[in-house]
């Protein structure tokens, strides 16, 4: 290495520093489809870490549909949506997605994106531009997903929108801030299901607040879409809310088992985002075959199979909550398939993940900055493809690991 190549020296040093703080992350290569068993480095591991909550990522019907979609539409879209990339498969999908949320958002229209990250960037930066420079306020929950945080930061840099953070357990302080806010555009931004804690946002109360203070409420339901509500329509169905102030974000690479995301909102907001949502405008449209595959995924979610898969998930969640009571590790009030076990220190979380690996499990340690400092954890997630026996075995293994770690300290 050349002595004067300072950027490269910095990279070497910075990564060494992460290593020393036990914060270096490592990629692990999986050799199998996403399912409850994963082949990693030629070993078969029992995986409790994906977001494939309904177990659709390796579903034979979807595998058949993606092949059919490729025959119908080829493999690439070739351009962004506003040039020539907007296929009839995208249009079918957007209409179906709008019908999913239409009971909760009047005059609903949906806009499909290649990722949730992109949907969030577009929604936040685009909506804030409805107001003049410096005339918007954004209220963002402290534990929001990184893609929302980044969307808020970019929007604020572009438009000088004022940003306030709030604790989603303390809505009084949110109201106090809104009371003093004279900006014509106010946007409240929140995760529907908090991705690292698994608790559900109080959307009903938030909507009430949004209505009272003339704000928009943007809910990122990445972990609720497909999982919550009788038909899997997500948090709006579960909370039974209805308002044209709701900007709904669903992602399609988690419970829906494929890839992509969407914004669903009152049609005028969507029309505006098509005009001004830069990440939407300047990105190549997702392959239409993906949109085609998602149509079947939505049918599975809504239909009997989805109902049965959600029932299985709820059984797993109930058993976990009943049977993990022996553990002194901290848990969260989660009623979703995201069930964290919080160790606190990075070292303990890494030790637990390593012992789990030795016992044949794949459950990585989640450390800062993904979670707040001092709350490193195992983020355990369930899939409808897990059996009750799979779960009971995991609980027994965790029991032994907790004893080992506590014996060592
Ligand atoms: C995963 C996730 C996203 C990003 O969605 P992708 O489709 O993976 O880019 C956005 N928000 C939340 C809360 C998420 O968990």
mmCIF file of C-alpha atoms and ligand atoms in Angstrom:
data_model
loop_
_atom_site.group_PDB
_atom_site.id
_atom_site.type_symbol
_atom_site.label_atom_id
_atom_site.label_comp_id
_atom_site.label_asym_id
_atom_site.label_seq_id
_atom_site.Cartn_x
_atom_site.Cartn_y
_atom_site.Cartn_z
ATOM 1 C CA UNK A 1 0.000 0.000 0.000
ATOM 2 C CA UNK A 2 1.316 3.448 -0.888
ATOM 3 C CA UNK A 3 2.162 5.413 2.249
ATOM 4 C CA UNK A 4 0.513 8.552 0.905
ATOM 5 C CA UNK A 5 -2.810 7.046 -0.065
ATOM 6 C CA UNK A 6 -4.602 8.621 2.886
ATOM 7 C CA UNK A 7 -8.156 7.530 2.066
ATOM 8 C CA UNK A 8 -7.054 3.903 1.991
ATOM 9 C CA UNK A 9 -5.159 4.328 5.275
ATOM 10 C CA UNK A 10 -8.320 5.757 6.815
ATOM 11 C CA UNK A 11 -10.405 2.824 5.623
ATOM 12 C CA UNK A 12 -7.934 0.343 7.114
ATOM 13 C CA UNK A 13 -7.849 2.208 10.423
ATOM 14 C CA UNK A 14 -11.591 2.794 10.677
ATOM 15 C CA UNK A 15 -12.410 -0.868 10.105
ATOM 16 C CA UNK A 16 -9.765 -1.905 12.657
ATOM 17 C CA UNK A 17 -11.426 0.419 15.145
ATOM 18 C CA UNK A 18 -14.850 -1.172 14.525
ATOM 19 C CA UNK A 19 -13.239 -4.554 15.075
ATOM 20 C CA UNK A 20 -11.812 -3.433 18.420
ATOM 21 C CA UNK A 21 -15.242 -2.191 19.568
ATOM 22 C CA UNK A 22 -16.891 -5.492 18.548
ATOM 23 C CA UNK A 23 -18.895 -3.491 16.007
ATOM 24 C CA UNK A 24 -17.519 -4.928 12.790
ATOM 25 C CA UNK A 25 -20.260 -6.626 10.804
ATOM 26 C CA UNK A 26 -19.628 -9.627 8.639
ATOM 27 C CA UNK A 27 -21.399 -10.857 5.548
ATOM 28 C CA UNK A 28 -22.380 -14.502 5.613
ATOM 29 C CA UNK A 29 -23.062 -16.225 2.341
ATOM 30 C CA UNK A 30 -26.125 -18.427 2.156
ATOM 31 C CA UNK A 31 -26.239 -21.182 -0.437
ATOM 32 C CA UNK A 32 -29.941 -22.034 -0.177
ATOM 33 C CA UNK A 33 -33.269 -20.255 -0.730
ATOM 34 C CA UNK A 34 -34.611 -18.199 2.167
ATOM 35 C CA UNK A 35 -36.478 -20.623 4.429
ATOM 36 C CA UNK A 36 -36.435 -21.940 7.997
ATOM 37 C CA UNK A 37 -33.388 -24.051 7.178
ATOM 38 C CA UNK A 38 -30.409 -22.349 5.589
ATOM 39 C CA UNK A 39 -27.209 -23.719 4.150
ATOM 40 C CA UNK A 40 -24.319 -21.508 5.241
ATOM 41 C CA UNK A 41 -20.718 -22.533 4.524
ATOM 42 C CA UNK A 42 -21.973 -26.060 3.718
ATOM 43 C CA UNK A 43 -23.613 -26.345 7.172
ATOM 44 C CA UNK A 44 -27.368 -26.544 7.610
ATOM 45 C CA UNK A 45 -28.592 -24.015 10.165
ATOM 46 C CA UNK A 46 -32.056 -23.461 11.626
ATOM 47 C CA UNK A 47 -32.785 -19.858 10.740
ATOM 48 C CA UNK A 48 -34.792 -17.566 13.016
ATOM 49 C CA UNK A 49 -33.634 -14.286 11.539
ATOM 50 C CA UNK A 50 -35.315 -13.502 8.224
ATOM 51 C CA UNK A 51 -38.309 -11.219 7.708
ATOM 52 C CA UNK A 52 -40.040 -13.855 5.584
ATOM 53 C CA UNK A 53 -42.809 -13.989 8.187
ATOM 54 C CA UNK A 54 -45.353 -15.905 6.136
ATOM 55 C CA UNK A 55 -42.769 -18.271 4.655
ATOM 56 C CA UNK A 56 -43.519 -17.221 1.071
ATOM 57 C CA UNK A 57 -39.982 -16.497 -0.186
ATOM 58 C CA UNK A 58 -39.539 -20.085 -1.361
ATOM 59 C CA UNK A 59 -43.182 -20.817 -2.168
ATOM 60 C CA UNK A 60 -43.653 -23.101 -5.230
ATOM 61 C CA UNK A 61 -46.516 -20.971 -6.605
ATOM 62 C CA UNK A 62 -44.398 -17.833 -6.533
ATOM 63 C CA UNK A 63 -41.438 -19.635 -8.081
ATOM 64 C CA UNK A 64 -43.736 -20.695 -10.932
ATOM 65 C CA UNK A 65 -45.142 -17.159 -11.308
ATOM 66 C CA UNK A 66 -41.755 -15.469 -11.585
ATOM 67 C CA UNK A 67 -40.916 -17.807 -14.485
ATOM 68 C CA UNK A 68 -44.263 -17.024 -16.106
ATOM 69 C CA UNK A 69 -43.709 -13.302 -15.535
ATOM 70 C CA UNK A 70 -40.329 -13.487 -17.280
ATOM 71 C CA UNK A 71 -41.932 -15.213 -20.269
ATOM 72 C CA UNK A 72 -44.599 -12.497 -20.467
ATOM 73 C CA UNK A 73 -42.432 -9.442 -19.810
ATOM 74 C CA UNK A 74 -38.764 -10.397 -20.122
ATOM 75 C CA UNK A 75 -36.299 -9.758 -17.338
ATOM 76 C CA UNK A 76 -35.687 -6.008 -17.291
ATOM 77 C CA UNK A 77 -37.952 -2.959 -17.472
ATOM 78 C CA UNK A 78 -35.359 -1.018 -19.459
ATOM 79 C CA UNK A 79 -36.156 2.461 -18.155
ATOM 80 C CA UNK A 80 -37.627 4.510 -15.365
ATOM 81 C CA UNK A 81 -41.421 4.612 -14.986
ATOM 82 C CA UNK A 82 -41.874 8.030 -16.635
ATOM 83 C CA UNK A 83 -39.807 7.105 -19.699
ATOM 84 C CA UNK A 84 -40.928 3.649 -20.867
ATOM 85 C CA UNK A 85 -40.514 1.288 -17.925
ATOM 86 C CA UNK A 86 -44.072 1.382 -16.567
ATOM 87 C CA UNK A 87 -45.583 -1.965 -17.533
ATOM 88 C CA UNK A 88 -49.150 -3.216 -17.351
ATOM 89 C CA UNK A 89 -47.860 -5.639 -14.684
ATOM 90 C CA UNK A 90 -46.935 -2.595 -12.539
ATOM 91 C CA UNK A 91 -50.367 -1.120 -13.194
ATOM 92 C CA UNK A 92 -52.189 -4.338 -12.174
ATOM 93 C CA UNK A 93 -50.109 -4.525 -9.026
ATOM 94 C CA UNK A 94 -50.695 -0.891 -8.064
ATOM 95 C CA UNK A 95 -54.462 -1.301 -8.482
ATOM 96 C CA UNK A 96 -54.458 -4.425 -6.337
ATOM 97 C CA UNK A 97 -52.345 -2.726 -3.657
ATOM 98 C CA UNK A 98 -54.689 0.267 -3.631
ATOM 99 C CA UNK A 99 -57.619 -2.101 -3.098
ATOM 100 C CA UNK A 100 -55.774 -3.621 -0.095
ATOM 101 C CA UNK A 101 -55.654 -0.270 1.697
ATOM 102 C CA UNK A 102 -58.730 1.305 0.083
ATOM 103 C CA UNK A 103 -60.947 0.613 3.081
ATOM 104 C CA UNK A 104 -58.642 2.763 5.178
ATOM 105 C CA UNK A 105 -57.661 5.536 2.788
ATOM 106 C CA UNK A 106 -60.398 7.255 0.736
ATOM 107 C CA UNK A 107 -59.697 7.636 -3.002
ATOM 108 C CA UNK A 108 -56.590 5.493 -2.528
ATOM 109 C CA UNK A 109 -53.924 5.066 -5.167
ATOM 110 C CA UNK A 110 -50.704 3.066 -4.863
ATOM 111 C CA UNK A 111 -47.233 3.580 -6.292
ATOM 112 C CA UNK A 112 -44.821 0.638 -6.573
ATOM 113 C CA UNK A 113 -41.079 0.952 -5.810
ATOM 114 C CA UNK A 114 -38.113 -1.385 -6.085
ATOM 115 C CA UNK A 115 -37.335 -1.086 -2.352
ATOM 116 C CA UNK A 116 -38.781 0.260 0.859
ATOM 117 C CA UNK A 117 -35.716 2.417 1.290
ATOM 118 C CA UNK A 118 -36.510 4.156 -1.988
ATOM 119 C CA UNK A 119 -40.232 4.447 -1.178
ATOM 120 C CA UNK A 120 -39.441 6.146 2.124
ATOM 121 C CA UNK A 121 -36.925 8.537 0.551
ATOM 122 C CA UNK A 122 -39.460 9.472 -2.142
ATOM 123 C CA UNK A 123 -42.435 9.848 0.158
ATOM 124 C CA UNK A 124 -40.736 12.045 2.738
ATOM 125 C CA UNK A 125 -38.711 14.254 0.406
ATOM 126 C CA UNK A 126 -41.636 14.556 -2.011
ATOM 127 C CA UNK A 127 -44.387 15.348 0.498
ATOM 128 C CA UNK A 128 -42.325 17.996 2.249
ATOM 129 C CA UNK A 129 -41.981 19.773 -1.089
ATOM 130 C CA UNK A 130 -45.727 20.433 -1.102
ATOM 131 C CA UNK A 131 -44.858 23.439 1.085
ATOM 132 C CA UNK A 132 -42.540 26.334 0.322
ATOM 133 C CA UNK A 133 -38.942 26.264 1.581
ATOM 134 C CA UNK A 134 -38.799 26.304 5.367
ATOM 135 C CA UNK A 135 -42.576 25.944 5.697
ATOM 136 C CA UNK A 136 -42.746 22.266 6.696
ATOM 137 C CA UNK A 137 -42.191 20.387 9.956
ATOM 138 C CA UNK A 138 -41.388 16.706 10.279
ATOM 139 C CA UNK A 139 -42.045 14.750 13.477
ATOM 140 C CA UNK A 140 -40.085 11.520 13.425
ATOM 141 C CA UNK A 141 -40.184 8.738 16.026
ATOM 142 C CA UNK A 142 -36.822 8.161 17.697
ATOM 143 C CA UNK A 143 -36.678 4.427 16.984
ATOM 144 C CA UNK A 144 -37.668 4.739 13.329
ATOM 145 C CA UNK A 145 -35.970 2.632 10.679
ATOM 146 C CA UNK A 146 -32.787 4.015 9.091
ATOM 147 C CA UNK A 147 -34.555 4.574 5.757
ATOM 148 C CA UNK A 148 -37.052 6.921 7.416
ATOM 149 C CA UNK A 149 -34.268 8.698 9.268
ATOM 150 C CA UNK A 150 -32.347 9.161 6.024
ATOM 151 C CA UNK A 151 -35.481 10.360 4.228
ATOM 152 C CA UNK A 152 -36.071 12.929 6.959
ATOM 153 C CA UNK A 153 -32.456 14.106 6.825
ATOM 154 C CA UNK A 154 -32.497 14.495 3.052
ATOM 155 C CA UNK A 155 -35.863 16.268 3.092
ATOM 156 C CA UNK A 156 -34.629 18.660 5.734
ATOM 157 C CA UNK A 157 -31.400 19.362 3.827
ATOM 158 C CA UNK A 158 -33.354 20.024 0.606
ATOM 159 C CA UNK A 159 -36.209 22.112 1.975
ATOM 160 C CA UNK A 160 -35.059 23.428 5.377
ATOM 161 C CA UNK A 161 -37.972 21.569 6.967
ATOM 162 C CA UNK A 162 -37.832 21.663 10.750
ATOM 163 C CA UNK A 163 -37.241 18.228 12.282
ATOM 164 C CA UNK A 164 -38.349 17.117 15.770
ATOM 165 C CA UNK A 165 -37.845 13.668 17.218
ATOM 166 C CA UNK A 166 -40.426 12.130 19.518
ATOM 167 C CA UNK A 167 -40.731 9.094 21.738
ATOM 168 C CA UNK A 168 -43.647 6.976 20.506
ATOM 169 C CA UNK A 169 -44.512 6.093 24.111
ATOM 170 C CA UNK A 170 -44.893 9.773 24.977
ATOM 171 C CA UNK A 171 -47.470 11.304 22.662
ATOM 172 C CA UNK A 172 -48.136 14.200 25.047
ATOM 173 C CA UNK A 173 -44.757 15.692 24.225
ATOM 174 C CA UNK A 174 -45.530 15.249 20.517
ATOM 175 C CA UNK A 175 -48.779 17.161 21.032
ATOM 176 C CA UNK A 176 -47.011 19.916 22.923
ATOM 177 C CA UNK A 177 -44.675 20.436 19.996
ATOM 178 C CA UNK A 178 -47.488 20.386 17.456
ATOM 179 C CA UNK A 179 -49.474 22.910 19.462
ATOM 180 C CA UNK A 180 -46.769 25.523 18.952
ATOM 181 C CA UNK A 181 -46.200 24.705 15.302
ATOM 182 C CA UNK A 182 -47.503 27.283 12.820
ATOM 183 C CA UNK A 183 -46.063 25.672 9.671
ATOM 184 C CA UNK A 184 -48.665 24.923 6.988
ATOM 185 C CA UNK A 185 -47.330 21.392 6.375
ATOM 186 C CA UNK A 186 -46.763 18.965 9.234
ATOM 187 C CA UNK A 187 -45.725 15.371 8.674
ATOM 188 C CA UNK A 188 -45.626 12.735 11.406
ATOM 189 C CA UNK A 189 -43.443 9.770 10.434
ATOM 190 C CA UNK A 190 -43.498 6.438 12.250
ATOM 191 C CA UNK A 191 -42.732 2.724 11.916
ATOM 192 C CA UNK A 192 -45.935 0.645 12.098
ATOM 193 C CA UNK A 193 -44.112 -2.206 13.800
ATOM 194 C CA UNK A 194 -40.769 -1.192 15.284
ATOM 195 C CA UNK A 195 -38.267 -3.342 13.456
ATOM 196 C CA UNK A 196 -35.916 -4.100 16.362
ATOM 197 C CA UNK A 197 -38.426 -4.165 19.277
ATOM 198 C CA UNK A 198 -41.481 -5.659 17.568
ATOM 199 C CA UNK A 199 -43.989 -3.364 19.305
ATOM 200 C CA UNK A 200 -46.806 -1.773 17.327
ATOM 201 C CA UNK A 201 -47.215 1.994 16.906
ATOM 202 C CA UNK A 202 -50.331 3.576 18.448
ATOM 203 C CA UNK A 203 -51.768 4.568 15.044
ATOM 204 C CA UNK A 204 -55.258 5.286 16.298
ATOM 205 C CA UNK A 205 -54.010 7.864 18.777
ATOM 206 C CA UNK A 206 -51.536 9.250 16.269
ATOM 207 C CA UNK A 207 -54.267 9.676 13.694
ATOM 208 C CA UNK A 208 -56.371 11.495 16.234
ATOM 209 C CA UNK A 209 -53.454 13.844 16.880
ATOM 210 C CA UNK A 210 -52.816 14.285 13.143
ATOM 211 C CA UNK A 211 -56.454 15.263 12.635
ATOM 212 C CA UNK A 212 -56.459 17.672 15.544
ATOM 213 C CA UNK A 213 -53.318 19.500 14.420
ATOM 214 C CA UNK A 214 -53.876 19.249 10.655
ATOM 215 C CA UNK A 215 -50.900 16.948 10.054
ATOM 216 C CA UNK A 216 -50.207 14.057 7.693
ATOM 217 C CA UNK A 217 -49.471 10.660 9.247
ATOM 218 C CA UNK A 218 -46.969 8.488 7.415
ATOM 219 C CA UNK A 219 -46.828 4.882 8.636
ATOM 220 C CA UNK A 220 -44.058 2.555 7.463
ATOM 221 C CA UNK A 221 -45.616 -0.880 7.845
ATOM 222 C CA UNK A 222 -42.658 -2.917 6.562
ATOM 223 C CA UNK A 223 -43.186 -5.545 9.273
ATOM 224 C CA UNK A 224 -46.962 -5.348 9.496
ATOM 225 C CA UNK A 225 -48.002 -5.744 5.855
ATOM 226 C CA UNK A 226 -49.070 -9.375 5.319
ATOM 227 C CA UNK A 227 -48.856 -10.085 9.043
ATOM 228 C CA UNK A 228 -51.359 -7.803 10.769
ATOM 229 C CA UNK A 229 -55.105 -7.701 10.181
ATOM 230 C CA UNK A 230 -57.510 -10.482 9.352
ATOM 231 C CA UNK A 231 -56.681 -10.315 5.628
ATOM 232 C CA UNK A 232 -53.046 -9.362 6.118
ATOM 233 C CA UNK A 233 -53.647 -5.820 4.878
ATOM 234 C CA UNK A 234 -51.497 -4.574 7.725
ATOM 235 C CA UNK A 235 -51.645 -2.151 10.588
ATOM 236 C CA UNK A 236 -54.464 -0.002 9.169
ATOM 237 C CA UNK A 237 -56.712 -3.059 9.008
ATOM 238 C CA UNK A 238 -55.714 -4.170 12.497
ATOM 239 C CA UNK A 239 -56.292 -0.702 13.986
ATOM 240 C CA UNK A 240 -59.416 -0.238 11.873
ATOM 241 C CA UNK A 241 -58.582 3.371 10.986
ATOM 242 C CA UNK A 242 -59.771 5.438 8.059
ATOM 243 C CA UNK A 243 -58.434 8.776 6.890
ATOM 244 C CA UNK A 244 -57.164 10.665 3.869
ATOM 245 C CA UNK A 245 -54.320 11.933 6.068
ATOM 246 C CA UNK A 246 -52.668 8.521 6.097
ATOM 247 C CA UNK A 247 -49.638 7.920 3.904
ATOM 248 C CA UNK A 248 -49.115 4.163 4.047
ATOM 249 C CA UNK A 249 -45.828 2.447 3.166
ATOM 250 C CA UNK A 250 -45.796 -1.322 2.734
ATOM 251 C CA UNK A 251 -42.810 -3.405 1.751
ATOM 252 C CA UNK A 252 -42.991 -6.533 -0.383
ATOM 253 C CA UNK A 253 -39.667 -8.227 0.365
ATOM 254 C CA UNK A 254 -40.656 -9.282 3.886
ATOM 255 C CA UNK A 255 -43.978 -11.041 4.543
ATOM 256 C CA UNK A 256 -44.892 -10.816 0.834
ATOM 257 C CA UNK A 257 -41.807 -12.925 0.152
ATOM 258 C CA UNK A 258 -40.616 -11.220 -3.044
ATOM 259 C CA UNK A 259 -39.156 -7.706 -3.356
ATOM 260 C CA UNK A 260 -40.246 -4.106 -3.601
ATOM 261 C CA UNK A 261 -42.454 -1.668 -1.731
ATOM 262 C CA UNK A 262 -45.311 0.743 -2.246
ATOM 263 C CA UNK A 263 -46.774 3.999 -1.084
ATOM 264 C CA UNK A 264 -50.551 4.112 -0.780
ATOM 265 C CA UNK A 265 -52.263 7.454 -0.216
ATOM 266 C CA UNK A 266 -55.061 9.681 -1.406
ATOM 267 C CA UNK A 267 -54.650 9.881 -5.201
ATOM 268 C CA UNK A 268 -53.597 13.555 -5.281
ATOM 269 C CA UNK A 269 -50.626 12.839 -3.040
ATOM 270 C CA UNK A 270 -49.574 9.978 -5.302
ATOM 271 C CA UNK A 271 -49.915 12.176 -8.395
ATOM 272 C CA UNK A 272 -47.662 14.750 -6.729
ATOM 273 C CA UNK A 273 -45.058 12.104 -5.877
ATOM 274 C CA UNK A 274 -45.009 10.928 -9.506
ATOM 275 C CA UNK A 275 -44.212 14.567 -10.436
ATOM 276 C CA UNK A 276 -41.718 15.350 -7.694
ATOM 277 C CA UNK A 277 -40.517 12.168 -5.965
ATOM 278 C CA UNK A 278 -36.946 12.202 -7.237
ATOM 279 C CA UNK A 279 -35.966 8.675 -6.111
ATOM 280 C CA UNK A 280 -39.070 7.433 -8.002
ATOM 281 C CA UNK A 281 -38.412 9.481 -11.114
ATOM 282 C CA UNK A 282 -34.712 8.792 -11.458
ATOM 283 C CA UNK A 283 -34.583 5.063 -10.870
ATOM 284 C CA UNK A 284 -35.162 2.186 -13.298
ATOM 285 C CA UNK A 285 -38.532 0.502 -12.852
ATOM 286 C CA UNK A 286 -38.472 -2.866 -11.081
ATOM 287 C CA UNK A 287 -38.636 -5.821 -13.515
ATOM 288 C CA UNK A 288 -42.321 -6.297 -14.439
ATOM 289 C CA UNK A 289 -41.905 -10.033 -13.738
ATOM 290 C CA UNK A 290 -41.481 -9.095 -10.071
ATOM 291 C CA UNK A 291 -44.704 -7.082 -10.138
ATOM 292 C CA UNK A 292 -46.419 -10.018 -11.844
ATOM 293 C CA UNK A 293 -45.168 -12.423 -9.141
ATOM 294 C CA UNK A 294 -46.381 -10.086 -6.414
ATOM 295 C CA UNK A 295 -49.957 -10.336 -7.685
ATOM 296 C CA UNK A 296 -49.958 -14.005 -6.678
ATOM 297 C CA UNK A 297 -48.235 -13.174 -3.429
ATOM 298 C CA UNK A 298 -51.070 -10.737 -2.610
ATOM 299 C CA UNK A 299 -53.638 -13.438 -3.430
ATOM 300 C CA UNK A 300 -51.882 -15.816 -1.039
ATOM 301 C CA UNK A 301 -51.766 -13.141 1.690
ATOM 302 C CA UNK A 302 -55.450 -12.318 1.393
ATOM 303 C CA UNK A 303 -56.747 -15.852 0.886
ATOM 304 C CA UNK A 304 -57.196 -18.943 3.049
ATOM 305 C CA UNK A 305 -53.534 -19.813 2.917
ATOM 306 C CA UNK A 306 -52.598 -16.409 4.323
ATOM 307 C CA UNK A 307 -55.166 -16.805 7.091
ATOM 308 C CA UNK A 308 -53.701 -20.211 8.006
ATOM 309 C CA UNK A 309 -50.146 -18.902 7.896
ATOM 310 C CA UNK A 310 -50.992 -15.961 10.173
ATOM 311 C CA UNK A 311 -52.711 -18.372 12.561
ATOM 312 C CA UNK A 312 -49.553 -20.473 12.733
ATOM 313 C CA UNK A 313 -47.490 -17.333 13.417
ATOM 314 C CA UNK A 314 -49.784 -16.302 16.244
ATOM 315 C CA UNK A 315 -49.524 -19.731 17.795
ATOM 316 C CA UNK A 316 -45.717 -19.467 17.739
ATOM 317 C CA UNK A 317 -45.820 -15.973 19.252
ATOM 318 C CA UNK A 318 -48.124 -17.154 22.057
ATOM 319 C CA UNK A 319 -45.928 -20.155 22.908
ATOM 320 C CA UNK A 320 -42.842 -17.952 22.949
ATOM 321 C CA UNK A 321 -44.443 -15.450 25.288
ATOM 322 C CA UNK A 322 -45.725 -18.191 27.603
ATOM 323 C CA UNK A 323 -42.544 -20.241 27.692
ATOM 324 C CA UNK A 324 -39.726 -17.667 27.689
ATOM 325 C CA UNK A 325 -40.730 -16.410 31.137
ATOM 326 C CA UNK A 326 -37.785 -18.281 32.753
ATOM 327 C CA UNK A 327 -35.282 -15.958 31.081
ATOM 328 C CA UNK A 328 -33.886 -12.939 32.920
ATOM 329 C CA UNK A 329 -32.854 -11.332 29.635
ATOM 330 C CA UNK A 330 -34.970 -8.328 28.839
ATOM 331 C CA UNK A 331 -37.808 -8.680 26.365
ATOM 332 C CA UNK A 332 -40.160 -6.176 24.763
ATOM 333 C CA UNK A 333 -43.977 -6.003 24.792
ATOM 334 C CA UNK A 334 -44.137 -7.470 21.283
ATOM 335 C CA UNK A 335 -47.133 -9.310 19.869
ATOM 336 C CA UNK A 336 -45.541 -9.636 16.417
ATOM 337 C CA UNK A 337 -43.150 -12.230 14.942
ATOM 338 C CA UNK A 338 -40.241 -9.964 15.963
ATOM 339 C CA UNK A 339 -39.184 -11.110 19.447
ATOM 340 C CA UNK A 340 -35.920 -9.597 20.661
ATOM 341 C CA UNK A 341 -33.891 -10.904 23.582
ATOM 342 C CA UNK A 342 -31.854 -7.999 24.883
ATOM 343 C CA UNK A 343 -28.439 -8.704 26.409
ATOM 344 C CA UNK A 344 -27.204 -5.123 26.607
ATOM 345 C CA UNK A 345 -23.486 -5.519 25.960
ATOM 346 C CA UNK A 346 -22.110 -6.199 22.490
ATOM 347 C CA UNK A 347 -19.910 -8.943 23.968
ATOM 348 C CA UNK A 348 -22.824 -10.868 25.499
ATOM 349 C CA UNK A 349 -24.918 -10.583 22.345
ATOM 350 C CA UNK A 350 -22.005 -11.830 20.245
ATOM 351 C CA UNK A 351 -21.344 -14.674 22.707
ATOM 352 C CA UNK A 352 -24.987 -15.742 22.554
ATOM 353 C CA UNK A 353 -25.013 -15.603 18.736
ATOM 354 C CA UNK A 354 -21.827 -17.704 18.644
ATOM 355 C CA UNK A 355 -23.227 -20.339 21.028
ATOM 356 C CA UNK A 356 -26.411 -20.450 18.956
ATOM 357 C CA UNK A 357 -24.338 -20.968 15.825
ATOM 358 C CA UNK A 358 -22.499 -23.847 17.479
ATOM 359 C CA UNK A 359 -25.884 -25.344 18.368
ATOM 360 C CA UNK A 360 -26.948 -25.115 14.701
ATOM 361 C CA UNK A 361 -28.919 -21.837 14.726
ATOM 362 C CA UNK A 362 -28.667 -18.716 12.638
ATOM 363 C CA UNK A 363 -29.613 -15.717 14.773
ATOM 364 C CA UNK A 364 -27.156 -12.834 14.429
ATOM 365 C CA UNK A 365 -26.354 -10.344 17.181
ATOM 366 C CA UNK A 366 -27.814 -6.908 16.476
ATOM 367 C CA UNK A 367 -25.596 -4.099 17.736
ATOM 368 C CA UNK A 368 -25.429 -0.291 17.574
ATOM 369 C CA UNK A 369 -26.043 1.743 15.503
ATOM 370 C CA UNK A 370 -28.947 -0.516 14.440
ATOM 371 C CA UNK A 371 -30.121 -0.439 18.078
ATOM 372 C CA UNK A 372 -29.315 2.128 20.806
ATOM 373 C CA UNK A 373 -25.951 1.791 22.607
ATOM 374 C CA UNK A 374 -26.210 -0.671 25.516
ATOM 375 C CA UNK A 375 -29.132 -2.614 24.007
ATOM 376 C CA UNK A 376 -27.351 -5.196 21.837
ATOM 377 C CA UNK A 377 -29.597 -8.148 21.300
ATOM 378 C CA UNK A 378 -30.662 -11.242 19.480
ATOM 379 C CA UNK A 379 -33.461 -10.359 17.130
ATOM 380 C CA UNK A 380 -35.456 -13.557 16.854
ATOM 381 C CA UNK A 381 -38.085 -13.722 14.130
ATOM 382 C CA UNK A 382 -40.639 -16.374 13.341
ATOM 383 C CA UNK A 383 -41.889 -17.680 10.030
ATOM 384 C CA UNK A 384 -45.135 -19.539 9.439
ATOM 385 C CA UNK A 385 -42.898 -22.349 8.137
ATOM 386 C CA UNK A 386 -41.493 -22.899 11.657
ATOM 387 C CA UNK A 387 -43.187 -25.728 13.532
ATOM 388 C CA UNK A 388 -44.075 -25.673 17.203
ATOM 389 C CA UNK A 389 -41.326 -28.273 17.738
ATOM 390 C CA UNK A 390 -38.781 -25.993 15.999
ATOM 391 C CA UNK A 391 -39.723 -23.240 18.422
ATOM 392 C CA UNK A 392 -39.620 -25.427 21.546
ATOM 393 C CA UNK A 393 -36.152 -26.683 20.570
ATOM 394 C CA UNK A 394 -34.983 -23.095 20.186
ATOM 395 C CA UNK A 395 -36.361 -22.173 23.604
ATOM 396 C CA UNK A 396 -34.510 -25.116 25.220
ATOM 397 C CA UNK A 397 -31.291 -24.085 23.473
ATOM 398 C CA UNK A 398 -31.656 -20.490 24.662
ATOM 399 C CA UNK A 399 -32.167 -21.737 28.209
ATOM 400 C CA UNK A 400 -28.821 -23.561 28.128
ATOM 401 C CA UNK A 401 -27.072 -20.617 26.500
ATOM 402 C CA UNK A 402 -28.340 -18.188 29.112
ATOM 403 C CA UNK A 403 -26.955 -20.445 31.868
ATOM 404 C CA UNK A 404 -23.613 -20.711 30.090
ATOM 405 C CA UNK A 405 -23.265 -16.956 29.640
ATOM 406 C CA UNK A 406 -24.392 -16.125 33.161
ATOM 407 C CA UNK A 407 -22.085 -18.825 34.553
ATOM 408 C CA UNK A 408 -19.164 -17.249 32.725
ATOM 409 C CA UNK A 409 -19.698 -13.700 34.003
HETATM 410 C C1 LIG B 1 -36.824 -3.291 5.810
HETATM 411 C C2 LIG B 1 -37.406 -1.970 6.130
HETATM 412 C C3 LIG B 1 -37.431 -0.953 5.180
HETATM 413 C C4 LIG B 1 -36.734 -1.065 3.869
HETATM 414 O O1 LIG B 1 -37.415 -1.860 2.983
HETATM 415 P P1 LIG B 1 -36.602 -2.551 1.804
HETATM 416 O O2 LIG B 1 -37.619 -2.989 0.852
HETATM 417 O O3 LIG B 1 -35.852 -3.676 2.461
HETATM 418 O O4 LIG B 1 -35.655 -1.518 1.268
HETATM 419 C C5 LIG B 1 -38.093 0.209 5.488
HETATM 420 N N1 LIG B 1 -38.661 0.380 6.690
HETATM 421 C C6 LIG B 1 -38.627 -0.561 7.646
HETATM 422 C C7 LIG B 1 -39.285 -0.300 8.954
HETATM 423 C C8 LIG B 1 -37.977 -1.763 7.396
HETATM 424 O O5 LIG B 1 -37.903 -2.679 8.340
#
